[in-house]
Amino acid sequence: MVTFDFGPAEVFVIRYRGRLPDARVLGALADLIAADAVRLLDILVVSRDGGGAVEVIEIDDLPAGSPFDTFELEARGITGNEDVERIADDLAPGTSAAIAVIEQLWAKSLAERFAESGAELLETVRIPAPELNAIAVAANIG
């Protein structure tokens, strides 16, 4: 039987105004973790203040009582510096981006079965929800 330490993961980059994400965003992520649907491998925030200065915020750097306190990172530091720099370059003053590496737990089992059978996953494509819904409307589906 083939087993992996980690399954497929996705990097989510969420841009917003201000320094830290809205508690509702973090709550949705916490709900998925509690339901064992995903595992949070890494998360950090890149913030550009009104003067243009960039700050990278690790959750360990936040004071106790922050909304990030509930998260345990399973692969801290997996987010690449090149990704952080690229995202920081695209931020307007007064905005931030949370970068979350999220393992899809259901997909881990699927990936193990693929490997076990000798199958090779060639590609996956994620279609963002707004785009998929626009496609469905255009095709008169739903």
Short mmCIF file of N, CA and C in Angstrom, two decimals:
data_model
loop_
_atom_site.label_atom_id
_atom_site.label_comp_id
_atom_site.label_asym_id
_atom_site.label_seq_id
_atom_site.Cartn_x
_atom_site.Cartn_y
_atom_site.Cartn_z
N MET A 1 0.84 -1.18 0.00
CA MET A 1 0.00 0.00 0.00
C MET A 1 0.88 1.24 0.00
N VAL A 2 0.58 2.20 -0.84
CA VAL A 2 1.31 3.45 -0.94
C VAL A 2 0.70 4.44 0.03
N THR A 3 1.55 5.10 0.82
CA THR A 3 1.07 6.17 1.69
C THR A 3 1.98 7.39 1.52
N PHE A 4 1.38 8.53 1.56
CA PHE A 4 2.09 9.80 1.47
C PHE A 4 1.98 10.53 2.79
N ASP A 5 3.03 11.27 3.15
CA ASP A 5 2.93 12.14 4.33
C ASP A 5 1.97 13.29 4.06
N PHE A 6 1.99 13.77 2.81
CA PHE A 6 1.14 14.87 2.43
C PHE A 6 0.40 14.51 1.14
N GLY A 7 -0.80 15.01 1.02
CA GLY A 7 -1.56 14.84 -0.22
C GLY A 7 -1.40 16.08 -1.08
N PRO A 8 -2.15 16.18 -2.14
CA PRO A 8 -2.10 17.39 -2.95
C PRO A 8 -2.45 18.61 -2.10
N ALA A 9 -1.79 19.70 -2.41
CA ALA A 9 -2.07 20.96 -1.70
C ALA A 9 -2.28 22.06 -2.72
N GLU A 10 -3.01 23.04 -2.29
CA GLU A 10 -3.24 24.22 -3.12
C GLU A 10 -2.76 25.44 -2.35
N VAL A 11 -2.27 26.40 -3.10
CA VAL A 11 -1.88 27.67 -2.52
C VAL A 11 -2.99 28.66 -2.82
N PHE A 12 -3.57 29.19 -1.77
CA PHE A 12 -4.61 30.20 -1.90
C PHE A 12 -3.99 31.54 -1.54
N VAL A 13 -4.16 32.52 -2.41
CA VAL A 13 -3.69 33.88 -2.15
C VAL A 13 -4.93 34.76 -2.13
N ILE A 14 -5.20 35.35 -0.96
CA ILE A 14 -6.41 36.12 -0.76
C ILE A 14 -6.01 37.57 -0.49
N ARG A 15 -6.40 38.49 -1.37
CA ARG A 15 -6.07 39.91 -1.19
C ARG A 15 -7.23 40.62 -0.52
N TYR A 16 -6.92 41.56 0.35
CA TYR A 16 -7.93 42.30 1.08
C TYR A 16 -7.34 43.63 1.54
N ARG A 17 -8.19 44.52 2.00
CA ARG A 17 -7.75 45.81 2.54
C ARG A 17 -7.40 45.63 4.01
N GLY A 18 -6.41 46.35 4.47
CA GLY A 18 -6.00 46.30 5.86
C GLY A 18 -4.86 45.32 6.08
N ARG A 19 -4.53 45.10 7.35
CA ARG A 19 -3.36 44.30 7.70
C ARG A 19 -3.66 42.82 7.86
N LEU A 20 -4.77 42.48 8.51
CA LEU A 20 -5.12 41.08 8.76
C LEU A 20 -6.45 40.74 8.10
N PRO A 21 -6.63 39.48 7.70
CA PRO A 21 -7.89 39.09 7.06
C PRO A 21 -9.07 39.17 8.02
N ASP A 22 -10.23 39.30 7.46
CA ASP A 22 -11.48 39.33 8.20
C ASP A 22 -11.64 38.02 8.97
N ALA A 23 -12.19 38.09 10.16
CA ALA A 23 -12.39 36.91 11.00
C ALA A 23 -13.27 35.86 10.31
N ARG A 24 -14.17 36.29 9.41
CA ARG A 24 -15.03 35.33 8.70
C ARG A 24 -14.23 34.43 7.78
N VAL A 25 -13.19 34.99 7.16
CA VAL A 25 -12.32 34.19 6.28
C VAL A 25 -11.59 33.14 7.11
N LEU A 26 -11.02 33.57 8.22
CA LEU A 26 -10.30 32.64 9.08
C LEU A 26 -11.25 31.63 9.72
N GLY A 27 -12.47 32.06 10.03
CA GLY A 27 -13.47 31.14 10.58
C GLY A 27 -13.85 30.05 9.60
N ALA A 28 -13.98 30.40 8.32
CA ALA A 28 -14.30 29.40 7.30
C ALA A 28 -13.19 28.37 7.19
N LEU A 29 -11.95 28.83 7.25
CA LEU A 29 -10.81 27.92 7.21
C LEU A 29 -10.79 27.04 8.46
N ALA A 30 -11.05 27.62 9.60
CA ALA A 30 -11.08 26.84 10.85
C ALA A 30 -12.17 25.77 10.81
N ASP A 31 -13.32 26.10 10.22
CA ASP A 31 -14.41 25.12 10.09
C ASP A 31 -13.99 23.93 9.23
N LEU A 32 -13.30 24.19 8.12
CA LEU A 32 -12.84 23.11 7.25
C LEU A 32 -11.81 22.23 7.94
N ILE A 33 -10.95 22.86 8.72
CA ILE A 33 -9.94 22.10 9.47
C ILE A 33 -10.63 21.22 10.52
N ALA A 34 -11.57 21.79 11.23
CA ALA A 34 -12.30 21.04 12.28
C ALA A 34 -13.07 19.86 11.69
N ALA A 35 -13.53 19.98 10.45
CA ALA A 35 -14.28 18.92 9.79
C ALA A 35 -13.35 17.89 9.12
N ASP A 36 -12.04 18.05 9.30
CA ASP A 36 -11.04 17.17 8.68
C ASP A 36 -11.15 17.13 7.16
N ALA A 37 -11.60 18.24 6.57
CA ALA A 37 -11.67 18.33 5.11
C ALA A 37 -10.33 18.78 4.53
N VAL A 38 -9.62 19.63 5.30
CA VAL A 38 -8.33 20.14 4.86
C VAL A 38 -7.36 20.15 6.04
N ARG A 39 -6.10 20.29 5.69
CA ARG A 39 -5.06 20.46 6.71
C ARG A 39 -4.27 21.69 6.30
N LEU A 40 -4.08 22.61 7.23
CA LEU A 40 -3.34 23.84 6.96
C LEU A 40 -1.85 23.56 7.10
N LEU A 41 -1.14 23.64 5.98
CA LEU A 41 0.29 23.37 6.00
C LEU A 41 1.08 24.61 6.38
N ASP A 42 0.72 25.74 5.83
CA ASP A 42 1.44 26.99 6.11
C ASP A 42 0.51 28.16 5.81
N ILE A 43 0.71 29.25 6.51
CA ILE A 43 -0.02 30.49 6.23
C ILE A 43 0.83 31.66 6.69
N LEU A 44 0.82 32.70 5.89
CA LEU A 44 1.46 33.95 6.29
C LEU A 44 0.76 35.09 5.59
N VAL A 45 1.06 36.30 6.05
CA VAL A 45 0.44 37.49 5.51
C VAL A 45 1.54 38.41 4.98
N VAL A 46 1.31 38.95 3.80
CA VAL A 46 2.19 39.98 3.23
C VAL A 46 1.36 41.25 3.20
N SER A 47 1.89 42.32 3.79
CA SER A 47 1.13 43.55 3.93
C SER A 47 1.95 44.73 3.41
N ARG A 48 1.29 45.63 2.67
CA ARG A 48 1.93 46.86 2.21
C ARG A 48 1.17 48.02 2.86
N ASP A 49 1.89 48.81 3.66
CA ASP A 49 1.23 49.91 4.35
C ASP A 49 1.00 51.07 3.40
N GLY A 50 0.34 52.12 3.91
CA GLY A 50 0.00 53.28 3.09
C GLY A 50 1.21 53.97 2.49
N GLY A 51 2.37 53.84 3.14
CA GLY A 51 3.59 54.45 2.62
C GLY A 51 4.34 53.58 1.64
N GLY A 52 3.86 52.35 1.44
CA GLY A 52 4.49 51.44 0.49
C GLY A 52 5.44 50.42 1.09
N ALA A 53 5.69 50.49 2.39
CA ALA A 53 6.58 49.52 3.04
C ALA A 53 5.90 48.16 3.13
N VAL A 54 6.68 47.11 2.89
CA VAL A 54 6.16 45.74 2.91
C VAL A 54 6.56 45.05 4.21
N GLU A 55 5.62 44.32 4.78
CA GLU A 55 5.86 43.53 5.99
C GLU A 55 5.36 42.11 5.74
N VAL A 56 6.18 41.12 6.09
CA VAL A 56 5.77 39.73 6.04
C VAL A 56 5.46 39.32 7.47
N ILE A 57 4.25 38.82 7.69
CA ILE A 57 3.79 38.49 9.04
C ILE A 57 3.59 36.99 9.15
N GLU A 58 4.40 36.35 9.96
CA GLU A 58 4.21 34.93 10.28
C GLU A 58 3.23 34.88 11.45
N ILE A 59 2.45 33.81 11.55
CA ILE A 59 1.45 33.77 12.63
C ILE A 59 2.10 33.76 14.01
N ASP A 60 3.35 33.30 14.09
CA ASP A 60 4.04 33.32 15.38
C ASP A 60 4.40 34.74 15.82
N ASP A 61 4.42 35.67 14.86
CA ASP A 61 4.77 37.06 15.16
C ASP A 61 3.59 37.86 15.69
N LEU A 62 2.39 37.29 15.62
CA LEU A 62 1.20 38.01 16.06
C LEU A 62 1.02 37.84 17.57
N PRO A 63 0.49 38.86 18.22
CA PRO A 63 0.27 38.76 19.67
C PRO A 63 -0.77 37.70 20.01
N ALA A 64 -0.68 37.18 21.21
CA ALA A 64 -1.67 36.21 21.69
C ALA A 64 -3.05 36.83 21.58
N GLY A 65 -4.02 36.01 21.25
CA GLY A 65 -5.38 36.48 21.10
C GLY A 65 -5.74 36.86 19.67
N SER A 66 -4.80 36.69 18.74
CA SER A 66 -5.11 37.00 17.33
C SER A 66 -5.99 35.88 16.78
N PRO A 67 -6.72 36.15 15.69
CA PRO A 67 -7.57 35.12 15.09
C PRO A 67 -6.79 33.91 14.59
N PHE A 68 -5.49 34.05 14.44
CA PHE A 68 -4.65 32.96 13.95
C PHE A 68 -4.28 31.96 15.05
N ASP A 69 -4.58 32.28 16.30
CA ASP A 69 -4.19 31.43 17.43
C ASP A 69 -4.67 29.99 17.32
N THR A 70 -5.77 29.77 16.65
CA THR A 70 -6.36 28.44 16.60
C THR A 70 -5.66 27.53 15.59
N PHE A 71 -4.79 28.09 14.74
CA PHE A 71 -4.19 27.30 13.67
C PHE A 71 -2.88 26.67 14.09
N GLU A 72 -2.75 25.38 13.77
CA GLU A 72 -1.50 24.66 13.92
C GLU A 72 -1.00 24.36 12.52
N LEU A 73 0.21 24.77 12.22
CA LEU A 73 0.76 24.57 10.88
C LEU A 73 1.48 23.24 10.81
N GLU A 74 1.18 22.47 9.79
CA GLU A 74 1.74 21.13 9.63
C GLU A 74 3.03 21.12 8.84
N ALA A 75 3.33 22.18 8.10
CA ALA A 75 4.56 22.25 7.29
C ALA A 75 5.03 23.70 7.23
N ARG A 76 5.20 24.27 8.39
CA ARG A 76 5.61 25.68 8.52
C ARG A 76 6.84 25.96 7.65
N GLY A 77 6.77 27.05 6.89
CA GLY A 77 7.90 27.46 6.07
C GLY A 77 7.89 26.92 4.66
N ILE A 78 6.84 26.18 4.30
CA ILE A 78 6.79 25.59 2.96
C ILE A 78 6.51 26.66 1.88
N THR A 79 5.94 27.79 2.26
CA THR A 79 5.69 28.87 1.31
C THR A 79 7.03 29.45 0.86
N GLY A 80 7.23 29.51 -0.44
CA GLY A 80 8.50 29.95 -0.99
C GLY A 80 8.70 31.46 -0.95
N ASN A 81 9.94 31.88 -0.70
CA ASN A 81 10.26 33.30 -0.67
C ASN A 81 9.96 33.98 -2.00
N GLU A 82 10.16 33.26 -3.11
CA GLU A 82 9.89 33.84 -4.42
C GLU A 82 8.41 34.18 -4.56
N ASP A 83 7.55 33.30 -4.04
CA ASP A 83 6.11 33.55 -4.09
C ASP A 83 5.75 34.78 -3.27
N VAL A 84 6.34 34.89 -2.09
CA VAL A 84 6.08 36.02 -1.22
C VAL A 84 6.50 37.32 -1.91
N GLU A 85 7.67 37.33 -2.52
CA GLU A 85 8.17 38.53 -3.20
C GLU A 85 7.27 38.90 -4.39
N ARG A 86 6.85 37.92 -5.16
CA ARG A 86 6.00 38.18 -6.31
C ARG A 86 4.66 38.78 -5.87
N ILE A 87 4.10 38.22 -4.83
CA ILE A 87 2.81 38.72 -4.33
C ILE A 87 2.97 40.11 -3.75
N ALA A 88 4.05 40.34 -3.00
CA ALA A 88 4.30 41.66 -2.42
C ALA A 88 4.43 42.73 -3.50
N ASP A 89 5.08 42.39 -4.61
CA ASP A 89 5.25 43.34 -5.71
C ASP A 89 3.92 43.79 -6.30
N ASP A 90 2.90 42.95 -6.22
CA ASP A 90 1.60 43.26 -6.81
C ASP A 90 0.62 43.94 -5.86
N LEU A 91 1.02 44.12 -4.60
CA LEU A 91 0.11 44.72 -3.62
C LEU A 91 0.10 46.24 -3.72
N ALA A 92 -1.08 46.81 -3.72
CA ALA A 92 -1.23 48.26 -3.66
C ALA A 92 -1.07 48.71 -2.21
N PRO A 93 -0.66 49.95 -1.98
CA PRO A 93 -0.59 50.46 -0.60
C PRO A 93 -1.92 50.29 0.12
N GLY A 94 -1.85 49.88 1.37
CA GLY A 94 -3.06 49.68 2.18
C GLY A 94 -3.72 48.34 2.01
N THR A 95 -3.09 47.44 1.23
CA THR A 95 -3.66 46.11 1.05
C THR A 95 -2.70 45.04 1.55
N SER A 96 -3.24 43.87 1.75
CA SER A 96 -2.46 42.72 2.21
C SER A 96 -2.93 41.49 1.46
N ALA A 97 -2.16 40.42 1.60
CA ALA A 97 -2.55 39.13 1.02
C ALA A 97 -2.18 38.04 2.01
N ALA A 98 -3.12 37.17 2.27
CA ALA A 98 -2.83 35.97 3.06
C ALA A 98 -2.47 34.87 2.07
N ILE A 99 -1.39 34.17 2.35
CA ILE A 99 -0.95 33.05 1.52
C ILE A 99 -1.12 31.81 2.37
N ALA A 100 -2.03 30.94 1.95
CA ALA A 100 -2.31 29.72 2.71
C ALA A 100 -2.04 28.50 1.84
N VAL A 101 -1.23 27.58 2.35
CA VAL A 101 -0.99 26.31 1.67
C VAL A 101 -1.89 25.29 2.36
N ILE A 102 -2.87 24.80 1.61
CA ILE A 102 -3.92 23.96 2.18
C ILE A 102 -3.91 22.59 1.51
N GLU A 103 -3.76 21.57 2.33
CA GLU A 103 -3.79 20.19 1.83
C GLU A 103 -5.24 19.73 1.78
N GLN A 104 -5.62 19.17 0.65
CA GLN A 104 -6.96 18.62 0.47
C GLN A 104 -6.93 17.17 0.95
N LEU A 105 -7.46 16.89 2.13
CA LEU A 105 -7.33 15.55 2.71
C LEU A 105 -8.01 14.47 1.89
N TRP A 106 -9.15 14.78 1.27
CA TRP A 106 -9.82 13.78 0.43
C TRP A 106 -8.92 13.40 -0.74
N ALA A 107 -8.14 14.34 -1.24
CA ALA A 107 -7.30 14.08 -2.41
C ALA A 107 -6.05 13.27 -2.06
N LYS A 108 -5.67 13.27 -0.80
CA LYS A 108 -4.51 12.48 -0.38
C LYS A 108 -4.77 10.99 -0.61
N SER A 109 -5.94 10.54 -0.20
CA SER A 109 -6.31 9.13 -0.40
C SER A 109 -6.38 8.80 -1.88
N LEU A 110 -6.95 9.70 -2.66
CA LEU A 110 -7.03 9.48 -4.10
C LEU A 110 -5.64 9.40 -4.72
N ALA A 111 -4.74 10.28 -4.32
CA ALA A 111 -3.37 10.27 -4.85
C ALA A 111 -2.64 8.99 -4.48
N GLU A 112 -2.87 8.51 -3.26
CA GLU A 112 -2.25 7.24 -2.85
C GLU A 112 -2.74 6.08 -3.72
N ARG A 113 -4.04 6.06 -4.03
CA ARG A 113 -4.59 4.99 -4.86
C ARG A 113 -4.07 5.08 -6.29
N PHE A 114 -3.94 6.28 -6.81
CA PHE A 114 -3.35 6.45 -8.14
C PHE A 114 -1.95 5.85 -8.16
N ALA A 115 -1.12 6.24 -7.19
CA ALA A 115 0.26 5.76 -7.14
C ALA A 115 0.32 4.25 -6.95
N GLU A 116 -0.55 3.74 -6.10
CA GLU A 116 -0.59 2.31 -5.83
C GLU A 116 -0.91 1.50 -7.08
N SER A 117 -1.77 2.04 -7.93
CA SER A 117 -2.18 1.32 -9.13
C SER A 117 -1.23 1.53 -10.31
N GLY A 118 -0.26 2.42 -10.13
CA GLY A 118 0.66 2.73 -11.22
C GLY A 118 0.16 3.84 -12.12
N ALA A 119 -1.01 4.40 -11.81
CA ALA A 119 -1.54 5.51 -12.60
C ALA A 119 -0.75 6.77 -12.30
N GLU A 120 -0.77 7.67 -13.24
CA GLU A 120 -0.03 8.92 -13.10
C GLU A 120 -0.98 10.08 -13.36
N LEU A 121 -1.13 10.95 -12.37
CA LEU A 121 -1.96 12.14 -12.53
C LEU A 121 -1.17 13.15 -13.35
N LEU A 122 -1.70 13.50 -14.49
CA LEU A 122 -0.99 14.40 -15.39
C LEU A 122 -1.27 15.87 -15.14
N GLU A 123 -2.48 16.19 -14.72
CA GLU A 123 -2.81 17.60 -14.55
C GLU A 123 -4.09 17.74 -13.73
N THR A 124 -4.16 18.78 -12.97
CA THR A 124 -5.41 19.19 -12.35
C THR A 124 -5.59 20.67 -12.66
N VAL A 125 -6.82 21.07 -12.78
CA VAL A 125 -7.13 22.48 -13.05
C VAL A 125 -8.22 22.90 -12.10
N ARG A 126 -8.01 23.99 -11.40
CA ARG A 126 -9.05 24.52 -10.52
C ARG A 126 -9.73 25.66 -11.26
N ILE A 127 -11.04 25.62 -11.30
CA ILE A 127 -11.82 26.70 -11.88
C ILE A 127 -12.42 27.48 -10.71
N PRO A 128 -12.03 28.75 -10.53
CA PRO A 128 -12.56 29.53 -9.42
C PRO A 128 -14.09 29.61 -9.47
N ALA A 129 -14.71 29.63 -8.31
CA ALA A 129 -16.17 29.61 -8.21
C ALA A 129 -16.84 30.71 -9.03
N PRO A 130 -16.38 31.98 -8.99
CA PRO A 130 -17.05 33.00 -9.81
C PRO A 130 -17.00 32.67 -11.30
N GLU A 131 -15.86 32.15 -11.75
CA GLU A 131 -15.72 31.80 -13.16
C GLU A 131 -16.63 30.63 -13.54
N LEU A 132 -16.67 29.58 -12.71
CA LEU A 132 -17.53 28.43 -12.98
C LEU A 132 -19.00 28.83 -13.02
N ASN A 133 -19.40 29.69 -12.10
CA ASN A 133 -20.79 30.14 -12.08
C ASN A 133 -21.12 30.98 -13.31
N ALA A 134 -20.20 31.78 -13.77
CA ALA A 134 -20.42 32.57 -14.99
C ALA A 134 -20.52 31.64 -16.21
N ILE A 135 -19.71 30.61 -16.25
CA ILE A 135 -19.78 29.63 -17.35
C ILE A 135 -21.13 28.92 -17.33
N ALA A 136 -21.58 28.54 -16.14
CA ALA A 136 -22.87 27.84 -16.02
C ALA A 136 -24.02 28.73 -16.47
N VAL A 137 -23.99 30.00 -16.10
CA VAL A 137 -25.04 30.94 -16.51
C VAL A 137 -25.03 31.07 -18.03
N ALA A 138 -23.85 31.23 -18.60
CA ALA A 138 -23.74 31.38 -20.06
C ALA A 138 -24.23 30.13 -20.79
N ALA A 139 -24.08 28.97 -20.16
CA ALA A 139 -24.51 27.69 -20.79
C ALA A 139 -25.93 27.31 -20.39
N ASN A 140 -26.64 28.20 -19.66
CA ASN A 140 -28.00 27.95 -19.18
C ASN A 140 -28.08 26.70 -18.32
N ILE A 141 -27.08 26.52 -17.45
CA ILE A 141 -27.06 25.38 -16.52
C ILE A 141 -27.33 25.95 -15.13
N GLY A 142 -28.18 25.29 -14.40
CA GLY A 142 -28.41 25.67 -13.01
C GLY A 142 -29.30 26.78 -12.80
#
